[in-house]
Amino acid sequence: EPEVTQTPSHQVTQMGQEVILRCVPISNHLYFYWYRQILGQKVEFLVSFYNNEISEKSEIFDDQFSVERPDGSNFTLKIRSTKLEDSAMYFCASSDLVGLAGGAETQYFGPGTRLLVL
Amino acid sequence: DAKTTQPPSMDCAEGRAANLPCNHSTISGNEYVYWYRQIHSQGPQYIIHGLKNNETNEMASLIITEDRKSSTLILPHATLRDTAVYYCIVRGAYNQGGKLIFGQGTELSVKP
């Protein structure tokens, strides 16, 4: 069964360093997402991406964050200068196109990357 | 997307059916009800979704009331591995590519 994969599973970094989190979405999917979950808190939406551009972003997704689809398979989240409060689980998700008539679009999540900023 | 309300926690005996309720009284006609679960800190796992009719798949059944203001996720024979946080999310059919809004969910504990 196709699945979303993420690397690395764990990342430890120093405050102020840049990190890149990588995701390989399900191969025929066209919509890509990043969510994060701070320990003990809810899963929060960060950004959605379609047709090589950001579709929607949350208030959390400030100038320190960027996303990219550098090739046909990878989808990355970059944090330019990490802060202590960026420590969280980061989840990538992808979904297929359901068509102009609408319908039930299902997002499938990866296992996450646990980011720890020291 | 309509807001949902779920009990914060529930217990279930292993082998018994787990019935997880969700209220979504402001749901509109083109909004689907989705259920996801999260085991420990793993990625949310899609379970099932529905619009009006009851749905069943290999994981669970979804019962949606006739007025669509509430629904119940049924795990017919709960196992210890079903211990997780279960999220009920309402989302518009035309909200292609839009975010999922997670609440606090219901923490289901399956006990031996």
Tab-separated table of C-alpha atoms in Angstrom:
chain	number	residue	atom	x	y	z
A	1	GLU	CA	0.000	0.000	0.000
A	2	PRO	CA	1.418	3.424	-0.941
A	3	GLU	CA	2.471	5.585	1.986
A	4	VAL	CA	3.986	8.938	2.791
A	5	THR	CA	7.552	8.693	4.048
A	6	GLN	CA	9.565	11.262	5.996
A	7	THR	CA	13.230	11.690	6.800
A	8	PRO	CA	14.876	11.993	9.192
A	9	SER	CA	12.766	10.412	11.908
A	10	HIS	CA	14.594	12.487	14.525
A	11	GLN	CA	16.602	15.679	14.210
A	12	VAL	CA	18.456	17.535	16.930
A	13	THR	CA	19.746	21.000	16.119
A	14	GLN	CA	21.109	24.075	17.803
A	15	MET	CA	19.034	27.223	18.034
A	16	GLY	CA	19.648	29.448	15.033
A	17	GLN	CA	20.595	26.608	12.709
A	18	GLU	CA	18.772	25.768	9.508
A	19	VAL	CA	16.970	22.456	9.174
A	20	ILE	CA	15.369	20.768	6.195
A	21	LEU	CA	12.728	18.143	6.743
A	22	ARG	CA	12.037	15.831	3.860
A	23	CYS	CA	8.931	14.053	2.710
A	24	VAL	CA	8.109	11.726	-0.156
A	25	PRO	CA	4.359	11.989	-0.780
A	26	ILE	CA	2.274	9.235	-2.325
A	27	SER	CA	3.316	9.131	-5.962
A	28	ASN	CA	0.135	10.173	-7.790
A	29	HIS	CA	-0.916	12.797	-5.249
A	30	LEU	CA	-1.008	16.445	-6.171
A	31	TYR	CA	-1.643	18.243	-2.865
A	32	PHE	CA	0.965	18.381	-0.161
A	33	TYR	CA	0.819	19.591	3.415
A	34	TRP	CA	2.890	20.178	6.501
A	35	TYR	CA	1.455	19.999	10.000
A	36	ARG	CA	3.171	20.151	13.336
A	37	GLN	CA	2.390	18.962	16.833
A	38	ILE	CA	4.087	20.418	19.870
A	39	LEU	CA	4.333	17.863	22.665
A	40	GLY	CA	0.995	17.484	24.412
A	41	GLN	CA	-0.824	19.828	22.043
A	42	LYS	CA	-3.080	19.534	19.018
A	43	VAL	CA	-1.980	18.809	15.484
A	44	GLU	CA	-1.707	22.207	13.759
A	45	PHE	CA	-1.776	23.022	10.077
A	46	LEU	CA	1.251	24.856	8.692
A	47	VAL	CA	0.972	25.001	4.924
A	48	SER	CA	-0.558	23.428	1.846
A	49	PHE	CA	1.077	23.267	-1.574
A	50	TYR	CA	-0.333	22.626	-5.013
A	51	ASN	CA	0.943	23.162	-8.536
A	52	ASN	CA	4.309	24.361	-7.246
A	53	GLU	CA	2.954	27.095	-5.077
A	54	ILE	CA	1.593	27.618	-1.615
A	55	SER	CA	-2.200	27.306	-1.507
A	56	GLU	CA	-2.708	28.259	2.105
A	57	LYS	CA	-0.556	28.928	5.130
A	58	SER	CA	-1.218	29.456	8.790
A	59	GLU	CA	-0.013	32.234	11.061
A	60	ILE	CA	2.661	29.866	12.321
A	61	PHE	CA	4.181	29.664	8.847
A	62	ASP	CA	6.175	32.897	8.987
A	63	ASP	CA	9.208	34.018	6.992
A	64	GLN	CA	11.409	31.499	8.773
A	65	PHE	CA	9.587	28.675	7.020
A	66	SER	CA	9.639	27.717	3.374
A	67	VAL	CA	8.506	24.737	1.336
A	68	GLU	CA	9.741	23.354	-1.902
A	69	ARG	CA	9.162	20.497	-4.291
A	70	PRO	CA	12.665	20.267	-5.736
A	71	ASP	CA	11.926	17.284	-7.971
A	72	GLY	CA	9.061	15.000	-8.876
A	73	SER	CA	9.104	13.067	-5.669
A	74	ASN	CA	10.324	15.109	-2.700
A	75	PHE	CA	8.568	17.809	-0.707
A	76	THR	CA	10.634	19.723	1.829
A	77	LEU	CA	10.071	22.047	4.758
A	78	LYS	CA	12.919	24.387	5.603
A	79	ILE	CA	13.235	26.301	8.847
A	80	ARG	CA	15.892	28.958	8.309
A	81	SER	CA	16.836	29.864	11.857
A	82	THR	CA	15.364	27.489	14.367
A	83	LYS	CA	13.987	28.634	17.683
A	84	LEU	CA	13.407	26.645	20.849
A	85	GLU	CA	9.666	26.807	20.235
A	86	ASP	CA	10.067	25.045	16.876
A	87	SER	CA	10.638	21.809	18.782
A	88	ALA	CA	7.774	19.574	17.695
A	89	MET	CA	6.723	16.622	15.578
A	90	TYR	CA	6.385	17.656	11.950
A	91	PHE	CA	4.017	15.672	9.777
A	92	CYS	CA	3.827	15.689	6.013
A	93	ALA	CA	0.602	14.709	4.286
A	94	SER	CA	-0.578	14.328	0.714
A	95	SER	CA	-3.872	13.952	-1.085
A	96	ASP	CA	-5.154	13.318	-4.569
A	97	LEU	CA	-7.276	15.544	-6.779
A	98	VAL	CA	-10.966	14.731	-6.493
A	99	GLY	CA	-12.137	16.841	-9.385
A	100	LEU	CA	-13.977	20.063	-9.964
A	101	ALA	CA	-17.272	18.610	-8.805
A	102	GLY	CA	-15.904	18.259	-5.317
A	103	GLY	CA	-15.995	15.174	-3.207
A	104	ALA	CA	-14.162	13.518	-0.395
A	105	GLU	CA	-10.475	14.262	-0.536
A	106	THR	CA	-8.469	12.184	1.915
A	107	GLN	CA	-5.162	13.313	3.323
A	108	TYR	CA	-2.638	10.624	4.202
A	109	PHE	CA	0.033	11.393	6.771
A	110	GLY	CA	3.615	10.357	7.127
A	111	PRO	CA	5.154	9.064	10.365
A	112	GLY	CA	6.646	12.437	11.261
A	113	THR	CA	9.987	13.966	12.080
A	114	ARG	CA	10.691	14.771	15.705
A	115	LEU	CA	12.624	18.034	15.792
A	116	LEU	CA	14.408	19.073	18.950
A	117	VAL	CA	15.973	22.530	19.092
A	118	LEU	CA	18.527	23.047	21.857
B	1	ASP	CA	-15.743	23.857	8.139
B	2	ALA	CA	-18.088	23.004	10.989
B	3	LYS	CA	-16.832	22.589	14.543
B	4	THR	CA	-16.963	19.198	16.245
B	5	THR	CA	-17.326	18.163	19.881
B	6	GLN	CA	-15.997	14.889	21.274
B	7	PRO	CA	-15.667	13.488	24.800
B	8	PRO	CA	-12.074	13.845	25.998
B	9	SER	CA	-11.673	10.206	26.983
B	10	MET	CA	-13.322	6.795	26.894
B	11	ASP	CA	-12.508	3.293	28.031
B	12	CYS	CA	-13.376	0.064	26.283
B	13	ALA	CA	-12.795	-3.579	27.166
B	14	GLU	CA	-10.716	-5.586	24.746
B	15	GLY	CA	-12.894	-7.533	22.319
B	16	ARG	CA	-15.909	-5.305	22.852
B	17	ALA	CA	-17.199	-2.682	20.460
B	18	ALA	CA	-15.909	0.839	20.954
B	19	ASN	CA	-18.460	3.513	20.094
B	20	LEU	CA	-16.977	6.983	19.790
B	21	PRO	CA	-19.471	9.841	19.484
B	22	CYS	CA	-19.044	13.170	17.754
B	23	ASN	CA	-21.351	16.170	17.622
B	24	HIS	CA	-21.291	18.441	14.584
B	25	SER	CA	-24.541	20.330	14.888
B	26	THR	CA	-23.531	23.129	12.480
B	27	ILE	CA	-22.570	20.790	9.646
B	28	SER	CA	-23.724	21.930	6.233
B	29	GLY	CA	-25.005	19.901	3.327
B	30	ASN	CA	-21.760	19.447	1.445
B	31	GLU	CA	-19.517	18.716	4.418
B	32	TYR	CA	-18.057	15.295	5.025
B	33	VAL	CA	-17.319	13.720	8.390
B	34	TYR	CA	-13.813	12.274	8.612
B	35	TRP	CA	-12.259	10.176	11.330
B	36	TYR	CA	-8.546	9.913	11.967
B	37	ARG	CA	-6.632	8.421	14.839
B	38	GLN	CA	-3.192	9.014	16.297
B	39	ILE	CA	-1.370	6.281	18.134
B	40	HIS	CA	1.215	7.743	20.511
B	41	SER	CA	2.977	10.486	18.542
B	42	GLN	CA	2.710	8.723	15.204
B	43	GLY	CA	1.231	10.445	12.174
B	44	PRO	CA	-2.565	10.705	12.099
B	45	GLN	CA	-4.037	7.651	10.420
B	46	TYR	CA	-7.092	7.951	8.197
B	47	ILE	CA	-9.917	5.656	9.295
B	48	ILE	CA	-13.116	6.444	7.409
B	49	HIS	CA	-15.295	9.238	6.095
B	50	GLY	CA	-18.932	9.743	5.152
B	51	LEU	CA	-21.438	12.286	3.886
B	52	LYS	CA	-24.937	11.008	4.639
B	53	ASN	CA	-24.994	7.250	4.514
B	54	ASN	CA	-23.467	4.873	6.988
B	55	GLU	CA	-20.084	3.605	5.880
B	56	THR	CA	-18.041	0.536	6.703
B	57	ASN	CA	-14.524	-0.500	5.846
B	58	GLU	CA	-12.005	-2.989	7.187
B	59	MET	CA	-11.169	-0.735	10.128
B	60	ALA	CA	-14.469	0.670	11.341
B	61	SER	CA	-18.058	1.663	10.742
B	62	LEU	CA	-19.380	5.203	10.643
B	63	ILE	CA	-22.952	5.881	11.614
B	64	ILE	CA	-24.284	9.344	10.739
B	65	THR	CA	-27.645	10.430	12.128
B	66	GLU	CA	-30.376	11.347	9.698
B	67	ASP	CA	-30.115	15.057	10.530
B	68	ARG	CA	-26.291	14.730	10.190
B	69	LYS	CA	-25.740	16.620	13.421
B	70	SER	CA	-23.855	13.784	15.035
B	71	SER	CA	-22.029	10.617	14.185
B	72	THR	CA	-20.539	7.557	15.850
B	73	LEU	CA	-17.382	5.708	14.934
B	74	ILE	CA	-17.613	2.027	15.775
B	75	LEU	CA	-14.638	-0.253	16.211
B	76	PRO	CA	-16.453	-3.588	16.281
B	77	HIS	CA	-13.904	-5.631	18.243
B	78	ALA	CA	-11.457	-3.307	19.927
B	79	THR	CA	-7.923	-4.538	20.551
B	80	LEU	CA	-5.149	-3.103	22.694
B	81	ARG	CA	-3.621	-1.704	19.502
B	82	ASP	CA	-6.694	0.493	19.025
B	83	THR	CA	-5.654	2.577	22.033
B	84	ALA	CA	-5.216	6.022	20.480
B	85	VAL	CA	-6.608	9.531	20.197
B	86	TYR	CA	-9.522	9.602	17.745
B	87	TYR	CA	-10.338	12.774	15.862
B	88	CYS	CA	-13.656	13.631	14.244
B	89	ILE	CA	-13.196	16.328	11.569
B	90	VAL	CA	-15.788	17.975	9.363
B	91	ARG	CA	-14.636	19.250	6.006
B	92	GLY	CA	-16.302	20.713	2.962
B	93	ALA	CA	-16.444	18.742	-0.251
B	94	TYR	CA	-15.296	21.798	-2.170
B	95	ASN	CA	-12.414	22.558	0.165
B	96	GLN	CA	-9.929	20.795	-2.094
B	97	GLY	CA	-6.426	21.131	-0.790
B	98	GLY	CA	-7.602	22.825	2.365
B	99	LYS	CA	-6.359	22.185	5.860
B	100	LEU	CA	-7.664	19.660	8.325
B	101	ILE	CA	-8.519	21.241	11.648
B	102	PHE	CA	-7.765	18.880	14.513
B	103	GLY	CA	-9.413	19.269	17.883
B	104	GLN	CA	-8.377	17.541	21.070
B	105	GLY	CA	-10.119	14.314	20.042
B	106	THR	CA	-11.177	11.394	22.225
B	107	GLU	CA	-8.476	9.413	23.967
B	108	LEU	CA	-9.636	5.802	23.768
B	109	SER	CA	-8.083	3.344	26.189
B	110	VAL	CA	-8.695	-0.309	25.410
B	111	LYS	CA	-8.179	-2.376	28.517
B	112	PRO	CA	-7.581	-6.140	28.807
